mmCIF file of C-alpha atoms (C1' of nucleotides) in Angstrom:
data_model
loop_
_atom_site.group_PDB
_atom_site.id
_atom_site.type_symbol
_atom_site.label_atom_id
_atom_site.label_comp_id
_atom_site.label_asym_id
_atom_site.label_seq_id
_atom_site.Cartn_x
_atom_site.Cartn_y
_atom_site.Cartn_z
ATOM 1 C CA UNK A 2 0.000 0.000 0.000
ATOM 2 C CA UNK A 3 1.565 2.906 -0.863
ATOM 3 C CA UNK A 4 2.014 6.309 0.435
ATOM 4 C CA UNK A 5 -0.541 9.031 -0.997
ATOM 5 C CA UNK A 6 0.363 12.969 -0.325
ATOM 6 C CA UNK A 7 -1.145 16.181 -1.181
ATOM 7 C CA UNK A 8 -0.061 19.435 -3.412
ATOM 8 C CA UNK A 9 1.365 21.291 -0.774
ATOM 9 C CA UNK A 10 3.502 17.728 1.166
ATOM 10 C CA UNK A 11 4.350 17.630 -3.075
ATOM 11 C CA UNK A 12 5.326 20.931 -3.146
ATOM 12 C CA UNK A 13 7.535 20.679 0.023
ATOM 13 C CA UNK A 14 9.172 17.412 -0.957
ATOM 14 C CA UNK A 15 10.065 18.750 -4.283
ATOM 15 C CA UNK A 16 10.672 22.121 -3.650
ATOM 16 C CA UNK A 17 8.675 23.625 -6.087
ATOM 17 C CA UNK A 18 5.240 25.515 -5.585
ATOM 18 C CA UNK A 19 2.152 23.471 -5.436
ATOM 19 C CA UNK A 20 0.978 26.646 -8.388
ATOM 20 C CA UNK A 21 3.899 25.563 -10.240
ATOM 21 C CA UNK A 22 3.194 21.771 -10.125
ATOM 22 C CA UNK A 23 -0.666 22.521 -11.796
ATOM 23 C CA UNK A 24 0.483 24.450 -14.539
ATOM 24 C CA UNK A 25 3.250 21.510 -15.262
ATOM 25 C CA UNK A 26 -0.265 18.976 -15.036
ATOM 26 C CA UNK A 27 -1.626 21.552 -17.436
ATOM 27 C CA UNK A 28 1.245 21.735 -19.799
ATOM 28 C CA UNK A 29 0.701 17.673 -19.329
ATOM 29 C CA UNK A 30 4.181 16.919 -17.219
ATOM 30 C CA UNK A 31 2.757 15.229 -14.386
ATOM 31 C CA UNK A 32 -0.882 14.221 -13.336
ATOM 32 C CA UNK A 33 -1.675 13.428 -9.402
ATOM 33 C CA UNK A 34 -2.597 9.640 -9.425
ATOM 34 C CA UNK A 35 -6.687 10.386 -8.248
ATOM 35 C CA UNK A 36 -8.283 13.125 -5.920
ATOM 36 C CA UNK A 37 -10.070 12.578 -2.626
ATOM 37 C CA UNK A 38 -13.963 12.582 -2.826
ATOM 38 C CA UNK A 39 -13.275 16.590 -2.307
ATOM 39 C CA UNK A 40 -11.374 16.926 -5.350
ATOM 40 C CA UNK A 41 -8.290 17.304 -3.694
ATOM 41 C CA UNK A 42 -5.122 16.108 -5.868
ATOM 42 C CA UNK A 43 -3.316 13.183 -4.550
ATOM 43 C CA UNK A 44 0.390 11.817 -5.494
ATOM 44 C CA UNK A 45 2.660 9.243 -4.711
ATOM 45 C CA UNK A 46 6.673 8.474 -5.183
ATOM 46 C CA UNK A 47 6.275 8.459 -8.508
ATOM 47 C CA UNK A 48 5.134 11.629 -9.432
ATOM 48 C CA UNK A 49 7.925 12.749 -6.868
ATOM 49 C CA UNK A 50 10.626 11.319 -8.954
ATOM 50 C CA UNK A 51 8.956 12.438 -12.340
ATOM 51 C CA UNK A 52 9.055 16.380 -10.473
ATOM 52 C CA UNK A 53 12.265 16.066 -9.544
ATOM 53 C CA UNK A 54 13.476 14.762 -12.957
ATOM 54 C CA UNK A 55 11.510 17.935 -14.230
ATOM 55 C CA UNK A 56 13.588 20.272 -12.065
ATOM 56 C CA UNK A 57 16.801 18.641 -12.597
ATOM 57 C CA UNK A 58 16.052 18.908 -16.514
ATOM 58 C CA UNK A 59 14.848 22.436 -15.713
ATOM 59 C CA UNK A 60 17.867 23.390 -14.601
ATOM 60 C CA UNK A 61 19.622 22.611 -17.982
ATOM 61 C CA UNK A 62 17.826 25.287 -19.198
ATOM 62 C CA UNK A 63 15.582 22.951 -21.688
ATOM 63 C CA UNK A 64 11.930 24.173 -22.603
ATOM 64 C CA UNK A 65 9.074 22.176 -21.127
ATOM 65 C CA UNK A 66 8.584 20.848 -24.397
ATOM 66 C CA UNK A 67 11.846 19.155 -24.267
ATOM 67 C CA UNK A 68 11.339 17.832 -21.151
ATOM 68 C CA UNK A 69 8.054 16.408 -21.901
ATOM 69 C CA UNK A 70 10.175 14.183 -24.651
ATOM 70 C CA UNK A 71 12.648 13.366 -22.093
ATOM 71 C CA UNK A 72 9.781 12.289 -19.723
ATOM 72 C CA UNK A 73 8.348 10.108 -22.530
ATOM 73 C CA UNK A 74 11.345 8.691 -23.642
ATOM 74 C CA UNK A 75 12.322 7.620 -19.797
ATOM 75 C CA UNK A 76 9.251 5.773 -19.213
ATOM 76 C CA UNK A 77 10.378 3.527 -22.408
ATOM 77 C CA UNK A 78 12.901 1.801 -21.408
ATOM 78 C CA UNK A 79 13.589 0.274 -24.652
ATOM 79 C CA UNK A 80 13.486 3.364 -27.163
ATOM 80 C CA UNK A 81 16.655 4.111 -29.022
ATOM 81 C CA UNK A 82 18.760 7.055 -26.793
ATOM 82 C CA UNK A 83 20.086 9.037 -29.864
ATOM 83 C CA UNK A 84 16.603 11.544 -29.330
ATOM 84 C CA UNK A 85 18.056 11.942 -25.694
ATOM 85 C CA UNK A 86 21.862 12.805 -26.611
ATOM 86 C CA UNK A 87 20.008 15.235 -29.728
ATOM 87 C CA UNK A 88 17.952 16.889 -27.117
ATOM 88 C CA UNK A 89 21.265 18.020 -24.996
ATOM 89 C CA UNK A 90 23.619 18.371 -27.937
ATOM 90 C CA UNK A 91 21.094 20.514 -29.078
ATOM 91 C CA UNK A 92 20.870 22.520 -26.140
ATOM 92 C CA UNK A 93 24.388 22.864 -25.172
ATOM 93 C CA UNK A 94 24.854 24.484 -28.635
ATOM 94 C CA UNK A 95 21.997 27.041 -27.387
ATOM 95 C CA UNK A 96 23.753 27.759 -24.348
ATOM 96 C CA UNK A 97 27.061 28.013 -26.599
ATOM 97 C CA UNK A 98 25.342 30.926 -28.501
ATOM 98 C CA UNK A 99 24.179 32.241 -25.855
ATOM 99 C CA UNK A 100 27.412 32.588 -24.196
ATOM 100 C CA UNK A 101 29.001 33.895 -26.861
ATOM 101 C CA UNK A 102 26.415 36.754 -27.390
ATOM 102 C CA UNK A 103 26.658 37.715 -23.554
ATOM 103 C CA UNK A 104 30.459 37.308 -23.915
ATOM 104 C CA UNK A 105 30.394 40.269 -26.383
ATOM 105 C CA UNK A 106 27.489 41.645 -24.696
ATOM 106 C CA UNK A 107 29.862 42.303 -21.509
ATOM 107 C CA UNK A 108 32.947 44.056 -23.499
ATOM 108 C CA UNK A 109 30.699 46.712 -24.538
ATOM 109 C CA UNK A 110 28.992 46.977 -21.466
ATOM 110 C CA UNK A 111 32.848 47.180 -19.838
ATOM 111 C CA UNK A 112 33.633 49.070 -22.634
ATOM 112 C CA UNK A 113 31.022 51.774 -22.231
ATOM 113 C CA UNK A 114 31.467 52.015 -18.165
ATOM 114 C CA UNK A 115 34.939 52.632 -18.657
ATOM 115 C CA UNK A 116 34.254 55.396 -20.959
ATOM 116 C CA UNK A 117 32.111 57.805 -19.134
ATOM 117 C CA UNK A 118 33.723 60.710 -16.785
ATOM 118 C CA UNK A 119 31.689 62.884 -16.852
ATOM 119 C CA UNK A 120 29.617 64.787 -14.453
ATOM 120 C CA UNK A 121 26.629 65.829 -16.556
ATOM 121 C CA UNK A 122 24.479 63.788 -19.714
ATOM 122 C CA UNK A 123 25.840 66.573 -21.762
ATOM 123 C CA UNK A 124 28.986 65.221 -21.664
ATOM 124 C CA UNK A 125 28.384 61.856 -21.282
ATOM 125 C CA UNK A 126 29.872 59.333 -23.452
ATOM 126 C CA UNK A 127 27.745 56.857 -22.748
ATOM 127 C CA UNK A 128 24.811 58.290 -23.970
ATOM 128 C CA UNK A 129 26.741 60.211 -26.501
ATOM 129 C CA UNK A 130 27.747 56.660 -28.008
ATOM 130 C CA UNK A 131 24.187 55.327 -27.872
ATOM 131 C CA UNK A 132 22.838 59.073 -29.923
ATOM 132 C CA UNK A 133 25.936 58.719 -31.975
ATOM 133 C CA UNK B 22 10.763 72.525 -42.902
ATOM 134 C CA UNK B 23 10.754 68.912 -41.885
ATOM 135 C CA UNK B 24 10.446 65.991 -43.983
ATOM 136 C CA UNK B 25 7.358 63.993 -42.765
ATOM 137 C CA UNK B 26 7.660 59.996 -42.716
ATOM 138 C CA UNK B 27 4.998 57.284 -42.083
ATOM 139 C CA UNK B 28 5.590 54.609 -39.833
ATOM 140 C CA UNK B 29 6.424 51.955 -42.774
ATOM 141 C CA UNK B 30 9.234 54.264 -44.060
ATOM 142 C CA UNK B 31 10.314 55.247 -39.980
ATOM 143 C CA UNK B 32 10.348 51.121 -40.118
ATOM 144 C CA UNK B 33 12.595 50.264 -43.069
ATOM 145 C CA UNK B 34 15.062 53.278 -41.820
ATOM 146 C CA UNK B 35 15.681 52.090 -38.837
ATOM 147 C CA UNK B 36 15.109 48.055 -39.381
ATOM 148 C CA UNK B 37 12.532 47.706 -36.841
ATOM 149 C CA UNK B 38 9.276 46.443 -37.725
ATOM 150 C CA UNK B 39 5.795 48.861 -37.557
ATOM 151 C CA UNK B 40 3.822 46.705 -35.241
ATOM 152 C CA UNK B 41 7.127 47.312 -32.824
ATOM 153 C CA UNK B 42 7.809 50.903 -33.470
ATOM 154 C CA UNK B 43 3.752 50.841 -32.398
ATOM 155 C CA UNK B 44 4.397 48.983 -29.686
ATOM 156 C CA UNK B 45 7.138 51.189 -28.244
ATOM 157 C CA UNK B 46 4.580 54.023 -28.221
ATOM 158 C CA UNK B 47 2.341 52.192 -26.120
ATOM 159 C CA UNK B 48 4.831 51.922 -23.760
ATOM 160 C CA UNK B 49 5.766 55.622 -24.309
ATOM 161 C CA UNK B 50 8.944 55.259 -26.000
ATOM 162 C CA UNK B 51 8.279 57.083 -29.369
ATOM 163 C CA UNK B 52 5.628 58.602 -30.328
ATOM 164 C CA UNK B 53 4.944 60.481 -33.546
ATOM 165 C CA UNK B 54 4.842 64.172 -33.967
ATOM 166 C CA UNK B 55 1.551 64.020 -35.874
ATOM 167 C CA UNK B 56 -1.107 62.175 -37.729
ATOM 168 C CA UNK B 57 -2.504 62.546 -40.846
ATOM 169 C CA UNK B 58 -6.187 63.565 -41.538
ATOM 170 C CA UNK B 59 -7.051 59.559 -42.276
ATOM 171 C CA UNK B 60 -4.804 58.910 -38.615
ATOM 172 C CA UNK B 61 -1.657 57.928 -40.360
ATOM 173 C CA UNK B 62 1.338 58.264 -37.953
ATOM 174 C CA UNK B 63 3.878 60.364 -39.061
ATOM 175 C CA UNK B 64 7.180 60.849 -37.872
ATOM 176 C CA UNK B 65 10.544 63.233 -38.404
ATOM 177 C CA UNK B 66 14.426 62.541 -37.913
ATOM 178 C CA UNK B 67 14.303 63.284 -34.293
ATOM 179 C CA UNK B 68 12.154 59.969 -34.061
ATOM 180 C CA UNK B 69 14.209 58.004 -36.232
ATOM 181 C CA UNK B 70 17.498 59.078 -33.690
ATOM 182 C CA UNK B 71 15.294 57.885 -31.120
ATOM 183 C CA UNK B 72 14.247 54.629 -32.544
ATOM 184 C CA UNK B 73 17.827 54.259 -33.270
ATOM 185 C CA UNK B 74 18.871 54.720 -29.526
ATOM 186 C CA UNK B 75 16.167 52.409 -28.574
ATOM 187 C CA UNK B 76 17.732 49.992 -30.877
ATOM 188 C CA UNK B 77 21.079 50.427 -30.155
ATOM 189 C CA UNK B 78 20.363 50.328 -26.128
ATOM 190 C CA UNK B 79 17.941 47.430 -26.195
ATOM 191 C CA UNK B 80 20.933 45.793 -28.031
ATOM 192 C CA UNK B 81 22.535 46.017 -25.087
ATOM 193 C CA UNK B 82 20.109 43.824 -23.346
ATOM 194 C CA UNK B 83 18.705 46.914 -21.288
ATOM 195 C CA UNK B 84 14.711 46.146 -20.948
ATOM 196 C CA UNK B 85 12.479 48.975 -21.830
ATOM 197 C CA UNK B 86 11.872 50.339 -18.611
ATOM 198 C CA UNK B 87 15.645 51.366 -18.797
ATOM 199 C CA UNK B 88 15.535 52.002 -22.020
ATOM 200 C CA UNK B 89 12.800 54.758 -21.340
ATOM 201 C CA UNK B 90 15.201 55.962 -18.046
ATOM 202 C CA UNK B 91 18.321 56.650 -20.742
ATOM 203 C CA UNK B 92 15.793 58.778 -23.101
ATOM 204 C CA UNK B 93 14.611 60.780 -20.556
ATOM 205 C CA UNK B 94 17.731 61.449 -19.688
ATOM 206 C CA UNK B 95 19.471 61.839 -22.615
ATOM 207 C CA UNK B 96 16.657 64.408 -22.785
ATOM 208 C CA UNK B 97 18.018 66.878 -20.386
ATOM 209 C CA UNK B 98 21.529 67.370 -21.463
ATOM 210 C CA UNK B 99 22.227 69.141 -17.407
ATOM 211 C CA UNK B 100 21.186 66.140 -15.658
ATOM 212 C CA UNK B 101 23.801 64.289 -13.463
ATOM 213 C CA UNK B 102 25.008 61.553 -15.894
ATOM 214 C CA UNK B 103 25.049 58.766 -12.417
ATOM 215 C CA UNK B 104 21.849 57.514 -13.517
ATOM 216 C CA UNK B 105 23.095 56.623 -16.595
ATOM 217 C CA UNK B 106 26.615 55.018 -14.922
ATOM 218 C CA UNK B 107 24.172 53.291 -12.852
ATOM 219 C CA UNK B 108 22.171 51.479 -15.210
ATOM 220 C CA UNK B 109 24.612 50.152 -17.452
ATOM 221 C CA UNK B 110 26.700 49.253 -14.490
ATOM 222 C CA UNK B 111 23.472 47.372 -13.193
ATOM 223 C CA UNK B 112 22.928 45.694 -16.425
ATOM 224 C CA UNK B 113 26.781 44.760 -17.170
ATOM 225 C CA UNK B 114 26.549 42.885 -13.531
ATOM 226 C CA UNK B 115 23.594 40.943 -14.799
ATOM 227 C CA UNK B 116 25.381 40.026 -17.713
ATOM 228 C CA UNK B 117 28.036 38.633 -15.663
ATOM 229 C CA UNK B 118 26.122 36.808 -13.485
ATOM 230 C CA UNK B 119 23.878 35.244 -16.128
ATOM 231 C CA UNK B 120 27.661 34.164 -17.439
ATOM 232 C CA UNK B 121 28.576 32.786 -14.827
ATOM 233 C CA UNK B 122 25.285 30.581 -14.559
ATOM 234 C CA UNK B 123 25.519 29.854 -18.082
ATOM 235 C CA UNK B 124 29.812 28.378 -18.127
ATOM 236 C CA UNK B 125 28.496 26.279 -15.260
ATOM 237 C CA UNK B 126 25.122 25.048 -17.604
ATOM 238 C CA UNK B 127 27.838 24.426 -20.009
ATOM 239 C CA UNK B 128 29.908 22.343 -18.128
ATOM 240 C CA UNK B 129 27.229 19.660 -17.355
ATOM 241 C CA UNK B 130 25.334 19.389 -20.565
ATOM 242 C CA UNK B 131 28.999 18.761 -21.916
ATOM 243 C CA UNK B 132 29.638 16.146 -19.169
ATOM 244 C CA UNK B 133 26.479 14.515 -19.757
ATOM 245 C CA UNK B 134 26.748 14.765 -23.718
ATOM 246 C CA UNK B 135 30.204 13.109 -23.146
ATOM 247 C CA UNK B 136 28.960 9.842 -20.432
ATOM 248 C CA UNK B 137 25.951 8.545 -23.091
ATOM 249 C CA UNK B 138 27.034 5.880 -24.920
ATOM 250 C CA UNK B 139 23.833 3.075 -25.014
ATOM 251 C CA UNK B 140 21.848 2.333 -27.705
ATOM 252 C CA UNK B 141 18.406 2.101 -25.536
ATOM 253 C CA UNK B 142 16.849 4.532 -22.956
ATOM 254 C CA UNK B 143 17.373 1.261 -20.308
ATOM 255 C CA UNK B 144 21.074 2.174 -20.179
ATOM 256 C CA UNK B 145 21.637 6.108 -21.013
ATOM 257 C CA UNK B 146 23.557 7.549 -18.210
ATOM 258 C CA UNK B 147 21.794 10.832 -19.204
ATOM 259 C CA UNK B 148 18.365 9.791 -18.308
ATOM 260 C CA UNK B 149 19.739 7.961 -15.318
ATOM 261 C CA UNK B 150 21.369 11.255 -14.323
ATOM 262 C CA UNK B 151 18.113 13.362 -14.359
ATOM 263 C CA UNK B 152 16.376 10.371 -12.854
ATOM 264 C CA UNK B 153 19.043 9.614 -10.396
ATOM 265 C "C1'" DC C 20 -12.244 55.529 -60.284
ATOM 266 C "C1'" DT C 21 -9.890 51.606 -59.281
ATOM 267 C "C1'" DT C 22 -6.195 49.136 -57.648
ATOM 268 C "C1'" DG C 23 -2.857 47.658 -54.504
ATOM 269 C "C1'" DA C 24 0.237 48.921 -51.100
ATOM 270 C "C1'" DC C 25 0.058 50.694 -46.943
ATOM 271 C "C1'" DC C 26 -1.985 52.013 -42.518
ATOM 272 C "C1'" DC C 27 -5.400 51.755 -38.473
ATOM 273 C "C1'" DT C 28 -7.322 49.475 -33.928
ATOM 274 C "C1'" DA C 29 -8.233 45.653 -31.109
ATOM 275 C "C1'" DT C 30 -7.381 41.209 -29.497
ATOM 276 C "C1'" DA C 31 -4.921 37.002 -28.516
ATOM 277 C "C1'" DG C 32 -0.790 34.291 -28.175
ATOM 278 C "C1'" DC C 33 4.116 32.899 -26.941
ATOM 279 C "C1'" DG C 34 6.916 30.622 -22.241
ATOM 280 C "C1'" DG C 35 6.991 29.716 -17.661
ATOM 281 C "C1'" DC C 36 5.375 30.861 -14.333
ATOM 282 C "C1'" DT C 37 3.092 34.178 -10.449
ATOM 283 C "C1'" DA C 38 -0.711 36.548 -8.083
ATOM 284 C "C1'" DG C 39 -5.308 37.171 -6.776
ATOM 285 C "C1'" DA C 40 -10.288 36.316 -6.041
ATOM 286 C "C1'" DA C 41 -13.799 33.578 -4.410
ATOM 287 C "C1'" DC C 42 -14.852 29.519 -2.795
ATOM 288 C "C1'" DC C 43 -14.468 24.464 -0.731
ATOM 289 C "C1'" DT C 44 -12.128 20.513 2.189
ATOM 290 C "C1'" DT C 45 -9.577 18.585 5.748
ATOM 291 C "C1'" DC C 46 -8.244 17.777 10.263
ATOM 292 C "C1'" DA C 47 -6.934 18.934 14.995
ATOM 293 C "C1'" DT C 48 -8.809 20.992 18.738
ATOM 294 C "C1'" DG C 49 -12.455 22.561 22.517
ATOM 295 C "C1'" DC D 17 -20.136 17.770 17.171
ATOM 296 C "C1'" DA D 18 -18.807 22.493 16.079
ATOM 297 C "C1'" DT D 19 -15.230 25.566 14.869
ATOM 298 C "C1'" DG D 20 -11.444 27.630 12.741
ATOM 299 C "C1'" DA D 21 -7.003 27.551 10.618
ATOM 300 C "C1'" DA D 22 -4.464 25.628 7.102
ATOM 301 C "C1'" DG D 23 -4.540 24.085 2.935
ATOM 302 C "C1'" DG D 24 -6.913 22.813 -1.177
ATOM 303 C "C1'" DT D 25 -9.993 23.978 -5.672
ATOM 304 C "C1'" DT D 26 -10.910 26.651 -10.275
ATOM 305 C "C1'" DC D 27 -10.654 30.718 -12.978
ATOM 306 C "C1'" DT D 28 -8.755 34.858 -14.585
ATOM 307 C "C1'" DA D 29 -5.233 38.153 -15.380
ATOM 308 C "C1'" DG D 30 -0.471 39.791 -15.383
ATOM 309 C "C1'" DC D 31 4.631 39.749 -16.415
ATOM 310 C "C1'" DC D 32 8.111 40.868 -20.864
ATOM 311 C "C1'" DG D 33 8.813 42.106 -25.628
ATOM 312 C "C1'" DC D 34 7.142 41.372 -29.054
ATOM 313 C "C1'" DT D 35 4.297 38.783 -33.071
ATOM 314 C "C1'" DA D 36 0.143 37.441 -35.510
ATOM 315 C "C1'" DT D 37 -4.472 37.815 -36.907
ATOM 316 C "C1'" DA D 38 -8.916 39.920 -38.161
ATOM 317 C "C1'" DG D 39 -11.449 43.374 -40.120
ATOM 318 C "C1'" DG D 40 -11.401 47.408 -41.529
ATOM 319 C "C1'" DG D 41 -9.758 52.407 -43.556
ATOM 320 C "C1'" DT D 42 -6.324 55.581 -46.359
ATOM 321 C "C1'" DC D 43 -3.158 56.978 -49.807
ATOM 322 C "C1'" DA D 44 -0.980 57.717 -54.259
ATOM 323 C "C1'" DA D 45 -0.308 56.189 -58.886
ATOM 324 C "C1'" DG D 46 -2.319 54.885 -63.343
#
DNA sequence: CTTGACCCTATAGCGGCTAGAACCTTCATG
DNA sequence: CATGAAGGTTCTAGCCGCTATAGGGTCAAG
């Protein structure tokens, strides 16, 4: 007989917000195994795991989307893994434009803070470079 | 006198897209100087040097609320040019920290791309790693 | 005068939540 | 058994910075 908790004991074991946890049931992540006769949403170690599997791939920065395939793929043990490795190859190549863009992004941010002396926007190189 | 331009033509010179120039006016970035009789925007160079600013700061990753902050300022040419100092050294720290998060993110989706090599779901070290 | 390119407003959607209103359930206590 | 606090329910709207769509009106050239 297993264990059945609420939201909130969820929310707690998970760290996430019991809000949080219905909009993933909405975006079809995770679904509470039945509801008390007052409607209230019950889960067991499961849907713990599968939560805490969402936040770890969460944390990878991949889309909900993408985690939804992850989910699906994990429950069958026997699929082929290649759509797993494409899902984080393609990612990490995100996050390598993405740091490249901020990379550039912070020498002309350095650049510009460096720049500016002066005491008034009249003279103010910053904005003066941003007018041109 | 001024040469008049509608918003299609403010568009085009400045590479931004109508339903955005529109959209910055709503949030009381740009607005134009007049309308025609049929309600036509239409707008003069001082408008496109703002919609260039806008451009040129947003490029910077500034949201609009800043973005709005550096016009007004750049407005009043006696104003004390901190503000200014201030908000791009604000935004240059977010930058940094968002690098920081983002070398890290790149570290592990390279470690995990690296540790798959199964065929089947059953043994990828990836989806044991998120499942734990 | 017609055509076709352009413009107008208003509304809804994206992602990933978050906040609030208005109400209902559960459970420990008196 | 009644009460009240804590926690649950659904629904709607908001955040940011656009983008897309619908359903119209205007402008300038031929």
């Amino acid at each position: 007989m297993e264990a059945q908790i609420t939201i909130g004991q969820l929310a707690k074991a998970t760290d996430t917000k019991a809000v949080t946890i219905r909009y993933y049931e909405s975006a079809g992540l995770v679904s509470p195994v039945t509801r008390t006769e007052g409607g209230y949403r019950l889960y067991t170690d499961r849907e713990r795991d599968r939560l805490i599997f969402i936040k770890r791939a969460r944390h990878l920065g991949l889309s909900l989307e993408d985690v939804k395939s992850l989910l699906g793929l994990a429950d069958d043990q026997s699929a082929p893994c290649g759509q797993v490795d494409s899902i984080i190859h393609e990612q990490l190549e995100r996050v390598r434009a993405r740091l490249k863009d901020l990379q550039q992004l912070e020498r002309e941010l350095d650049r510009l803070e460096q720049c500016c002396q002066a005491d008034t926007v009249a003279d103010c190189k910053i904005i003066e470079s941003l007018s041109q």
